[in-house]
PDB file of C-alpha atoms in Angstrom:
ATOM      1  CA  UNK A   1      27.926  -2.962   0.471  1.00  0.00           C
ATOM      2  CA  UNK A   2      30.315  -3.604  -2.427  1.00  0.00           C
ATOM      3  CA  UNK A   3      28.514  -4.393  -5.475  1.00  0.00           C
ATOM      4  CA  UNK A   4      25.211  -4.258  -3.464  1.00  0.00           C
ATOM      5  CA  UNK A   5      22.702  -1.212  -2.748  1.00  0.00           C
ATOM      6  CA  UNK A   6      20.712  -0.954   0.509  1.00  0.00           C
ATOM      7  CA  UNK A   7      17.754   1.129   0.547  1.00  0.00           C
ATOM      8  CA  UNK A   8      15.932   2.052   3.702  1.00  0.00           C
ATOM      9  CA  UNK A   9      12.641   3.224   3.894  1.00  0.00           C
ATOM     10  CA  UNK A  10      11.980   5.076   7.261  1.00  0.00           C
ATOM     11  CA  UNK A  11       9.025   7.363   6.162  1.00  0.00           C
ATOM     12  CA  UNK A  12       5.283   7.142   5.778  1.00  0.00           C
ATOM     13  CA  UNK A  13       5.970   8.407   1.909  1.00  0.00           C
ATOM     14  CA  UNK A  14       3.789  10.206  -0.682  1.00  0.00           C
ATOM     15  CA  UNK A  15       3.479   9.005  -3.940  1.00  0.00           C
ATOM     16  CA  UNK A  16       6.107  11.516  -5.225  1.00  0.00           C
ATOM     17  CA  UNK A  17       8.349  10.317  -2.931  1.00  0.00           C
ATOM     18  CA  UNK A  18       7.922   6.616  -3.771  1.00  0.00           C
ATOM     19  CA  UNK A  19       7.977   7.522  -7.283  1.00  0.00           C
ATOM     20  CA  UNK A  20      11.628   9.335  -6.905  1.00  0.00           C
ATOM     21  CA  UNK A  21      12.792   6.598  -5.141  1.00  0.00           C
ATOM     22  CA  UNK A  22      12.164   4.384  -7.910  1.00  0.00           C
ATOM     23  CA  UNK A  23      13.756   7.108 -10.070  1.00  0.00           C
ATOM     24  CA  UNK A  24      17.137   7.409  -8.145  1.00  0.00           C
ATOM     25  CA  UNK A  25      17.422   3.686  -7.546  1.00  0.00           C
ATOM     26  CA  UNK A  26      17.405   2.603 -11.186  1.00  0.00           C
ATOM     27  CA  UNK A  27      19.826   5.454 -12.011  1.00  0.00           C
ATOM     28  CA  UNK A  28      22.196   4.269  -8.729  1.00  0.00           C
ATOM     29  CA  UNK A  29      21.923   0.641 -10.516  1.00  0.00           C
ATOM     30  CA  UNK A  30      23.050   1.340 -13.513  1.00  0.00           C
ATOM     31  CA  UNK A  31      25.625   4.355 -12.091  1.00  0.00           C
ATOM     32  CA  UNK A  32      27.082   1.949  -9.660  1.00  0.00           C
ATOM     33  CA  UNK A  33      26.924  -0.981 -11.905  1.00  0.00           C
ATOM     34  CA  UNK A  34      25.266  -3.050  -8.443  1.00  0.00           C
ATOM     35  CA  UNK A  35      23.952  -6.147  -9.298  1.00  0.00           C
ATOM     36  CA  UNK A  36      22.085  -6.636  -6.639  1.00  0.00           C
ATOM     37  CA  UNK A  37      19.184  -4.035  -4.203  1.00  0.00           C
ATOM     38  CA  UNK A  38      18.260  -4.866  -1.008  1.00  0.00           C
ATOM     39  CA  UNK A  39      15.022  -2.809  -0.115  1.00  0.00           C
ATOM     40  CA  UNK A  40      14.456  -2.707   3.781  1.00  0.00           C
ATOM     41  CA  UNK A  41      10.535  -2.306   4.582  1.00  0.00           C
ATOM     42  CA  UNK A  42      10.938  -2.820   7.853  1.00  0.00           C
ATOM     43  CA  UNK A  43      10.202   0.380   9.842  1.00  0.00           C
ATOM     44  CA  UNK A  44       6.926   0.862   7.005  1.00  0.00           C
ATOM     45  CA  UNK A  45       3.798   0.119   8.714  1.00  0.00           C
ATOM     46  CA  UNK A  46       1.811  -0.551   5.653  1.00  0.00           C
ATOM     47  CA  UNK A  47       2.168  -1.182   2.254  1.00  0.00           C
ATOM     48  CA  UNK A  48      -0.817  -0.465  -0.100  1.00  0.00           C
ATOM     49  CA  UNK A  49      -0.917  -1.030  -4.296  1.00  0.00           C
ATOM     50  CA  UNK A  50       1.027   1.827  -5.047  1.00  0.00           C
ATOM     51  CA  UNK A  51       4.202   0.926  -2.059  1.00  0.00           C
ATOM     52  CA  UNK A  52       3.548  -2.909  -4.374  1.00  0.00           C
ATOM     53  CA  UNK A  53       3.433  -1.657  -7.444  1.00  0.00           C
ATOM     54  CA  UNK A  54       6.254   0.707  -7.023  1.00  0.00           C
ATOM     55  CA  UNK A  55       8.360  -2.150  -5.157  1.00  0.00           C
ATOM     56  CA  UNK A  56       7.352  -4.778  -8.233  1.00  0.00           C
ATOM     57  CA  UNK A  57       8.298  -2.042 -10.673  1.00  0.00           C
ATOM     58  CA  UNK A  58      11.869  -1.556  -9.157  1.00  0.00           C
ATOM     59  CA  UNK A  59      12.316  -5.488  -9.058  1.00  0.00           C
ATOM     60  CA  UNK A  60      11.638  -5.562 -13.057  1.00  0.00           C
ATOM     61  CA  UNK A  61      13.588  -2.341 -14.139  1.00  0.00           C
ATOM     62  CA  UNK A  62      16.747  -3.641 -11.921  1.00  0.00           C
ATOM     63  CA  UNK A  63      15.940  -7.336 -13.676  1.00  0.00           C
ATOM     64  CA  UNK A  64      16.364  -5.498 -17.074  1.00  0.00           C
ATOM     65  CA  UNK A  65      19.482  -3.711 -15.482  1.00  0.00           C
ATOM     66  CA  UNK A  66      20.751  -7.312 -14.521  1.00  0.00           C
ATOM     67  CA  UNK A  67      20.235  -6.984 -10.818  1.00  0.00           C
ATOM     68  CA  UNK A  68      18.564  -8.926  -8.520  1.00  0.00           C
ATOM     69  CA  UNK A  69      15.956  -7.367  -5.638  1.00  0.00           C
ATOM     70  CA  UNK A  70      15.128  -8.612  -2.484  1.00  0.00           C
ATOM     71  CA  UNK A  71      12.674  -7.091  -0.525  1.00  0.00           C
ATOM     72  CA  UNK A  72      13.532  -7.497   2.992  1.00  0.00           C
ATOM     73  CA  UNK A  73      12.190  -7.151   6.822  1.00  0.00           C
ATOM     74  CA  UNK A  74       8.110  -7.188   5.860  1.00  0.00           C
ATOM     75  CA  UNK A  75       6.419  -6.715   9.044  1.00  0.00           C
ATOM     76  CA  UNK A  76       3.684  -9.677   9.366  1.00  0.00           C
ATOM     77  CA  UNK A  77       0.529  -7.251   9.844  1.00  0.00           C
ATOM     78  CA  UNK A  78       1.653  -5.775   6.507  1.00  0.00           C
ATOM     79  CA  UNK A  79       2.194  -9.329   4.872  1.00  0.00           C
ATOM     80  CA  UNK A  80      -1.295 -10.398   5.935  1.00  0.00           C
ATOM     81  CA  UNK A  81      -3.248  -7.196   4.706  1.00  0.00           C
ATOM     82  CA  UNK A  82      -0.867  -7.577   1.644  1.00  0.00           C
ATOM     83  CA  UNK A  83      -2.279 -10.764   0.473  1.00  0.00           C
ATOM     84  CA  UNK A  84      -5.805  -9.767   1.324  1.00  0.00           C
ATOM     85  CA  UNK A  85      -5.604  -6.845  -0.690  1.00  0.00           C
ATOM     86  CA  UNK A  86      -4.730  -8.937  -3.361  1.00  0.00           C
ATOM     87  CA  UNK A  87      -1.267  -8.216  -3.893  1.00  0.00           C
ATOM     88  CA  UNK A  88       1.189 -11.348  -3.992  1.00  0.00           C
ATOM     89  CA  UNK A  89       4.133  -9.195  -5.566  1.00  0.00           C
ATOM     90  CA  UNK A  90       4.556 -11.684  -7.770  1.00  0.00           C
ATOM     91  CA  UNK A  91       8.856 -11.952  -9.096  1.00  0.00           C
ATOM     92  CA  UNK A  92      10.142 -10.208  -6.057  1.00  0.00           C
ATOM     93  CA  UNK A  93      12.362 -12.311  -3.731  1.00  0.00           C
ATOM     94  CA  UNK A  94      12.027 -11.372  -0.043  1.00  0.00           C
ATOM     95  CA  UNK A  95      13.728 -11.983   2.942  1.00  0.00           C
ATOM     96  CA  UNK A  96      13.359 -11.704   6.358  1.00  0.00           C
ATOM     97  CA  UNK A  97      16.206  -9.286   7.357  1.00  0.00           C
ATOM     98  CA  UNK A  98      18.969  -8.027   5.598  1.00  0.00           C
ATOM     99  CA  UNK A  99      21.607 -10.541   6.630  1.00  0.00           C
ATOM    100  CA  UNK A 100      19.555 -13.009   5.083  1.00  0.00           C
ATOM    101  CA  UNK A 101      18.569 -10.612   1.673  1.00  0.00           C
ATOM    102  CA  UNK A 102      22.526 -10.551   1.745  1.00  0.00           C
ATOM    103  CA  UNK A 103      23.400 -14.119   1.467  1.00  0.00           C
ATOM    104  CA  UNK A 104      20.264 -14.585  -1.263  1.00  0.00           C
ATOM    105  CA  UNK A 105      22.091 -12.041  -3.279  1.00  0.00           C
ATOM    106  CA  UNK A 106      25.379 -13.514  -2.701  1.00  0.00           C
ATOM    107  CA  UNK A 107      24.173 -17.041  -3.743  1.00  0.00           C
ATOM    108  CA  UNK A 108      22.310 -15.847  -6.508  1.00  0.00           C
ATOM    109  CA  UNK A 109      25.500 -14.163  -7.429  1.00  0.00           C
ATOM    110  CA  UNK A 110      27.272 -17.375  -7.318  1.00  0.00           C
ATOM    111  CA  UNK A 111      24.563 -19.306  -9.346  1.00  0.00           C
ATOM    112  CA  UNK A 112      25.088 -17.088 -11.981  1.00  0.00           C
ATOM    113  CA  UNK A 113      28.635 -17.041 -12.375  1.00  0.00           C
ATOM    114  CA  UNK A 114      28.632 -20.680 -13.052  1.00  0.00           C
ATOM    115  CA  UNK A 115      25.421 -21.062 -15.539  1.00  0.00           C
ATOM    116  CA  UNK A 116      23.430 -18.190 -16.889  1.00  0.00           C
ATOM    117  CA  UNK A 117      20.261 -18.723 -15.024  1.00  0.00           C
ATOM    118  CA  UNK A 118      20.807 -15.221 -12.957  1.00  0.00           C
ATOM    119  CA  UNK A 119      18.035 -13.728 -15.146  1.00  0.00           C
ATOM    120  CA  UNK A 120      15.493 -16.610 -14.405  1.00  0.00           C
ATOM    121  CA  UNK A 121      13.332 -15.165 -12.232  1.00  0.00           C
TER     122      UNK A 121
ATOM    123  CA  UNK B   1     -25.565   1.863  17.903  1.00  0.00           C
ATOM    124  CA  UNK B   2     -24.074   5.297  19.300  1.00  0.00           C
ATOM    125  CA  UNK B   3     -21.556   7.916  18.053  1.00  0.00           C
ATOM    126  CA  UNK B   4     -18.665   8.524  20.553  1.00  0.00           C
ATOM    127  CA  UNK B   5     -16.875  10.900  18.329  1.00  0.00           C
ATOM    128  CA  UNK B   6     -16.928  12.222  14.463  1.00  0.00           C
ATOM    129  CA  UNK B   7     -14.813  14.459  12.104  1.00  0.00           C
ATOM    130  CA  UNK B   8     -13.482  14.924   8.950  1.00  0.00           C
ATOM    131  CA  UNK B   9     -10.214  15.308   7.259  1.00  0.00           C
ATOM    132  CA  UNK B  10     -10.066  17.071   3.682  1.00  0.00           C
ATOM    133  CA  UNK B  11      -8.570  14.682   0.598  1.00  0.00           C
ATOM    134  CA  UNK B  12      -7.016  17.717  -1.502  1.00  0.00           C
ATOM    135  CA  UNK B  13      -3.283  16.700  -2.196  1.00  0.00           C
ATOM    136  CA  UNK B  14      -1.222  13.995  -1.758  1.00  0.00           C
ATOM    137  CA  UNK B  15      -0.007  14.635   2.003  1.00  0.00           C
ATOM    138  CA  UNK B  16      -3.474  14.598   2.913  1.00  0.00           C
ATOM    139  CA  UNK B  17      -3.138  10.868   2.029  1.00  0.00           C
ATOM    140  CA  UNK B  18      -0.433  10.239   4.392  1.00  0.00           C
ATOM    141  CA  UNK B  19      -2.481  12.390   6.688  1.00  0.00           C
ATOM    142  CA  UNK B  20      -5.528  10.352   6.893  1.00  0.00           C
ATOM    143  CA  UNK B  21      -3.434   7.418   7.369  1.00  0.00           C
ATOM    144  CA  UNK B  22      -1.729   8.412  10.310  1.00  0.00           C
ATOM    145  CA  UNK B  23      -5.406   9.253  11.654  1.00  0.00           C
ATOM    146  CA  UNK B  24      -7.247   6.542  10.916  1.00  0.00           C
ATOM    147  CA  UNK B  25      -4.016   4.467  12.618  1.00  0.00           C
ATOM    148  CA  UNK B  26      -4.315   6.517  15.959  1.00  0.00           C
ATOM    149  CA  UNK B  27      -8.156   5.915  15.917  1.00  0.00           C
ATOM    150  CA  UNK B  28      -7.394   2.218  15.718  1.00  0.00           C
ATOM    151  CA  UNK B  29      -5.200   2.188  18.591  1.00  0.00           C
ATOM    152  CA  UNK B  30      -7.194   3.885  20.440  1.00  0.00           C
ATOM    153  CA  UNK B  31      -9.843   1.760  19.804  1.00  0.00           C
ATOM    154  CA  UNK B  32      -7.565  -1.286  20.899  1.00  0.00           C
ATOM    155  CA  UNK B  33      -8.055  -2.745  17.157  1.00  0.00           C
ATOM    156  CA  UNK B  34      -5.193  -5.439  16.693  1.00  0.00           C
ATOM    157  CA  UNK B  35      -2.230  -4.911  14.733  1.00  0.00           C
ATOM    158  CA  UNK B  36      -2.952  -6.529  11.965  1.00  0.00           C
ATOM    159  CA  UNK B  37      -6.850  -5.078  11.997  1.00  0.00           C
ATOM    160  CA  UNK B  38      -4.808  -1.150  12.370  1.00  0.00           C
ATOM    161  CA  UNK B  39      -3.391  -2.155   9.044  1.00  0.00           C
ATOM    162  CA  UNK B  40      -6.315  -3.214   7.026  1.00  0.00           C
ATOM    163  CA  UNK B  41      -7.689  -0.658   8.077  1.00  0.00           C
ATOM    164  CA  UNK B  42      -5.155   1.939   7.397  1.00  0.00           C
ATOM    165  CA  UNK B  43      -4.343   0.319   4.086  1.00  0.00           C
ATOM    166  CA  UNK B  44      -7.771   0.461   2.922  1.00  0.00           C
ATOM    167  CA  UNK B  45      -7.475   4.249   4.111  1.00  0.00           C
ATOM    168  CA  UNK B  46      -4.806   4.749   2.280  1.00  0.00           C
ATOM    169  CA  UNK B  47      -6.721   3.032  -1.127  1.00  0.00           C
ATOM    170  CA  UNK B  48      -9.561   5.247  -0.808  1.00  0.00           C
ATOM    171  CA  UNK B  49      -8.082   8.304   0.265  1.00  0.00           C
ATOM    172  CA  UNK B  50      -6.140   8.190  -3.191  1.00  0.00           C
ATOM    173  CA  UNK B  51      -9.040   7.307  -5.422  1.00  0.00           C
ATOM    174  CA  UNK B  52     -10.991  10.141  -4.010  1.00  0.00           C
ATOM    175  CA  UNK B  53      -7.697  12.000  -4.980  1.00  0.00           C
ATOM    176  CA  UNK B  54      -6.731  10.709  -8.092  1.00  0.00           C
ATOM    177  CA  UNK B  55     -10.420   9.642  -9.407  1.00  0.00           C
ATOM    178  CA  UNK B  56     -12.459  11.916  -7.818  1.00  0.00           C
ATOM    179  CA  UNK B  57     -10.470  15.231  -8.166  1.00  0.00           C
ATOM    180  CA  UNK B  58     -10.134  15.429  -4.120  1.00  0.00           C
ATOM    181  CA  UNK B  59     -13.024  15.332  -1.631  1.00  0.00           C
ATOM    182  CA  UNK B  60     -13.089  14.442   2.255  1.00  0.00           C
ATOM    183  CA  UNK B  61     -12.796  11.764   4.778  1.00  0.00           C
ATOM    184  CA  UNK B  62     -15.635  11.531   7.793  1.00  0.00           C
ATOM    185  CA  UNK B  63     -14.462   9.334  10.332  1.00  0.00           C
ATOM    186  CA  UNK B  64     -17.020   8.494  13.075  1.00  0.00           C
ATOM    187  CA  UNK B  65     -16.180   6.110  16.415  1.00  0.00           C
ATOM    188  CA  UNK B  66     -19.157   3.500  17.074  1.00  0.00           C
ATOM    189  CA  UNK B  67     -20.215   1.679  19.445  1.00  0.00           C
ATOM    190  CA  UNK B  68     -22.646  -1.160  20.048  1.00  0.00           C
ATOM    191  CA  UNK B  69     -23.161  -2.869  23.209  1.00  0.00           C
ATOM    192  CA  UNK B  70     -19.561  -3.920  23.764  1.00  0.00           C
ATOM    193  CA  UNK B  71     -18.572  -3.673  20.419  1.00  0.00           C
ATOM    194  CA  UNK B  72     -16.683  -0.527  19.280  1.00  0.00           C
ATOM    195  CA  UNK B  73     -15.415   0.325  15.655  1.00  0.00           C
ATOM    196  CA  UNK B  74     -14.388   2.827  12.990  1.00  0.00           C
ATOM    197  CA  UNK B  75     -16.580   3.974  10.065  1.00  0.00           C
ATOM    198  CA  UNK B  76     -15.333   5.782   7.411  1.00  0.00           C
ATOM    199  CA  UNK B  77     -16.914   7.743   4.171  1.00  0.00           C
ATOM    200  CA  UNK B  78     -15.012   9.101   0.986  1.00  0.00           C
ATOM    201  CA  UNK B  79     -16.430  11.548  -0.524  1.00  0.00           C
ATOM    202  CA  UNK B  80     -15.382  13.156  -3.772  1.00  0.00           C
ATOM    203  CA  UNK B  81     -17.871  15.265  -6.416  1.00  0.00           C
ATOM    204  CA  UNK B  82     -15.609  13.667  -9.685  1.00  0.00           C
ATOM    205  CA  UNK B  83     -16.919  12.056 -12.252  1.00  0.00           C
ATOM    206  CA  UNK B  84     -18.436   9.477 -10.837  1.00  0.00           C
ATOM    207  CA  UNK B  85     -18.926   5.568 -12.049  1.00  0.00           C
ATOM    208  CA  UNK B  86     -20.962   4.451 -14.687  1.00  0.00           C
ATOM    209  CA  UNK B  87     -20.570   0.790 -14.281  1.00  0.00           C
ATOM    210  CA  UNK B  88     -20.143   0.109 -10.435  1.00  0.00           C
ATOM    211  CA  UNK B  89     -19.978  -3.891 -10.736  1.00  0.00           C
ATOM    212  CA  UNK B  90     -17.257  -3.315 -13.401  1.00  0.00           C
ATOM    213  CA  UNK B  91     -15.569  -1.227 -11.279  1.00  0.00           C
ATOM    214  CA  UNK B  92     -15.645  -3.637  -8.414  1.00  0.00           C
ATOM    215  CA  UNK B  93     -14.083  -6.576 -10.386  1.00  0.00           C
ATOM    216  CA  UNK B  94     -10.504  -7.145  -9.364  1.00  0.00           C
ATOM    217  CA  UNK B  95      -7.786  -5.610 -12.038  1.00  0.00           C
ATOM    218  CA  UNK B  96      -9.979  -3.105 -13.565  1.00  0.00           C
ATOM    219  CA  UNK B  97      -9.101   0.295 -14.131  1.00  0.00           C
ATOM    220  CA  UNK B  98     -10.469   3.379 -15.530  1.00  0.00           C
ATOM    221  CA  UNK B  99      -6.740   4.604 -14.678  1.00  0.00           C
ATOM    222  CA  UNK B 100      -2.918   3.901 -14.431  1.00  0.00           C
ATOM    223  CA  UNK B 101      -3.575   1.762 -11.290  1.00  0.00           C
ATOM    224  CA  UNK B 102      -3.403  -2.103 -10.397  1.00  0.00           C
ATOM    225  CA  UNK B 103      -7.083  -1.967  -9.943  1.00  0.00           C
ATOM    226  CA  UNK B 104      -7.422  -3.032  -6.478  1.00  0.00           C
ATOM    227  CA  UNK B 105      -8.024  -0.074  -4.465  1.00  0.00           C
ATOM    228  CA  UNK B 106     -11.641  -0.594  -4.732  1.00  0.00           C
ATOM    229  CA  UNK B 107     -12.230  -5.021  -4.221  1.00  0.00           C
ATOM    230  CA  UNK B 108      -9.071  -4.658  -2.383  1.00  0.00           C
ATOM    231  CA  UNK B 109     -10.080  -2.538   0.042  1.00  0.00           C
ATOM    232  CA  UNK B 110     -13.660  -3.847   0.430  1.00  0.00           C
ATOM    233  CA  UNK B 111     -11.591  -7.439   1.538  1.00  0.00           C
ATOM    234  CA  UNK B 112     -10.049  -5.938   4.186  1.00  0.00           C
ATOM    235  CA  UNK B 113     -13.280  -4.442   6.463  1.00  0.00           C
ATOM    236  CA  UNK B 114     -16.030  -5.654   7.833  1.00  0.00           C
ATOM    237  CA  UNK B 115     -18.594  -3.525   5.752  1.00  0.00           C
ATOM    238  CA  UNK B 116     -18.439  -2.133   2.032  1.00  0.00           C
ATOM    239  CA  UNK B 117     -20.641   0.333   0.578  1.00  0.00           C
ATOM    240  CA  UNK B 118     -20.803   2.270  -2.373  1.00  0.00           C
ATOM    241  CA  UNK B 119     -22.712   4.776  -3.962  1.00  0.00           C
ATOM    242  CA  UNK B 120     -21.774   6.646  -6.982  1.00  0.00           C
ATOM    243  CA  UNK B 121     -23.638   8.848  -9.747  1.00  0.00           C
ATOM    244  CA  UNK B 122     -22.914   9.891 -12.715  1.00  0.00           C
ATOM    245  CA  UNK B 123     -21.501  13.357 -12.380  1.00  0.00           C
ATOM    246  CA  UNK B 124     -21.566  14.113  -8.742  1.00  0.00           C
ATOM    247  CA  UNK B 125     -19.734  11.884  -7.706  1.00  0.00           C
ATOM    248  CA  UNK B 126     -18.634   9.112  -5.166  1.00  0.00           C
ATOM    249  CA  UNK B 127     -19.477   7.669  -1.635  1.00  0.00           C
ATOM    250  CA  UNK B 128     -17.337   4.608  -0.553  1.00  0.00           C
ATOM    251  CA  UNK B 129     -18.367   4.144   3.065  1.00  0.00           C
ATOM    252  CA  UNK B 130     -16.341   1.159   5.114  1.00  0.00           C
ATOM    253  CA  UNK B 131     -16.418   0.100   8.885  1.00  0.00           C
ATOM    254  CA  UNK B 132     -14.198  -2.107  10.836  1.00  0.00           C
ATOM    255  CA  UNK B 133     -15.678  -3.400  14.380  1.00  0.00           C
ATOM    256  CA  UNK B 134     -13.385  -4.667  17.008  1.00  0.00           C
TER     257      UNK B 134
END
């Protein structure tokens, strides 16, 4: 993935395990000096306010770490209950597979070698 | 309206939580609830399951299969014996909390079933009861 991490969620998780996650990703960040985390949802059935607020609160710690997020892969049903819940996830770029989260990163990537703006969002 | 089936499930730890979910998705299959209806409802599951937890100091889930006329659908009850709520509206206003949450679990849950109820007392605790009909 070069200067890119991919993480895969496959499990129903418990808050402790969402919590780690966020843990070990922000570490692998700044370890691996990525500047950019792709965050596959796609095998997670549903996302509630703490999946959101967990997935929000790894998009602003990697910001501060000067890495972009993209959440990729939401499945529909989860998108819709998402929104009705109240929870627009507001900052987080998505995509709709990874191929696609890739080539956001890569263009953001490009954006920001030329002007500054890679911290906009 | 007529019972087809009841239980519970206990709300004492966090895997409970994930627990409940996966129940409360099987009962919504089997009641031929649409994708998108499994997940509201299993979202909202998962809301209440953790404020019973987190709020309440753990409690239990009764799940109960209706049916009326043709109509079939899923009620569910949180219990806990916590603390309780003093001010119920307050705590049904969108980004309040008594906690470290977002403050949705509550209105966010009540947007995504059919029927909302709540009960709560001051010292023994909480009742959020929901259904979802087909």
């Amino acid at each position: 993935m070069g200067e890119f991490l991919l993480v895969t969620i496959q499990v129903d998780m418990q808050d402790q395990l969402a919590l780690r996650l966020q843990d070990d990703l922000t570490r692998a960040i700044e370890k691996k000096g990525a500047k950019g985390v792709l965050i596959d949802i796609s095998a997670l059935e549903m996302v509630d306010s703490f999946i959101g607020r967990m997935i929000a609160d790894i998009s602003a710690m990697a910001r501060i770490l000067s890495a972009k997020t993209v959440l990729v892969g939401m499945q529909p049903a989860v998108a819709i209950t998402l929104v009705e819940l109240g929870l627009s996830l507001p900052g987080v770029a998505t995509a709709l597979n990874v191929g696609r989260g890739m080539e956001l990163l890569r263009e953001s990537l490009r954006n920001s070698d030329s002007d500054d703006n890679f911290l906009e969002r | 309206m007529t019972i087809s089936s009841s239980g519970e499930l206990p709300l004492s730890n966090e895997h409970d939580i994930v627990l409940s979910r996966q129940a409360v998705r099987r009962m919504t299959v089997e009641l031929g609830f649409s994708l998108v209806d499994q997940t509201k409802m299993v979202t909202a599951t998962s809301e209440l399951a953790r404020n019973a937890l987190i709020y309440g100091g753990g409690g239990t889930l009764r799940w109960t299969l209706l049916s009326e006329g043709t109509k079939r659908g899923l009620r569910l009850m949180f219990e806990d014996q916590g603390p309780g709520i003093a001010n119920l509206e307050l705590a049904m206003t969108d980004g309040w909390t008594s906690g470290t949450g977002l403050g949705l679990g509550l209105t966010g849950a009540r947007r995504l079933v059919n029927e909302f109820h709540i009960e709560s007392t001051v010292g023994l605790g909480t009742r959020v009861v929901i259904t979802r009909w087909k």
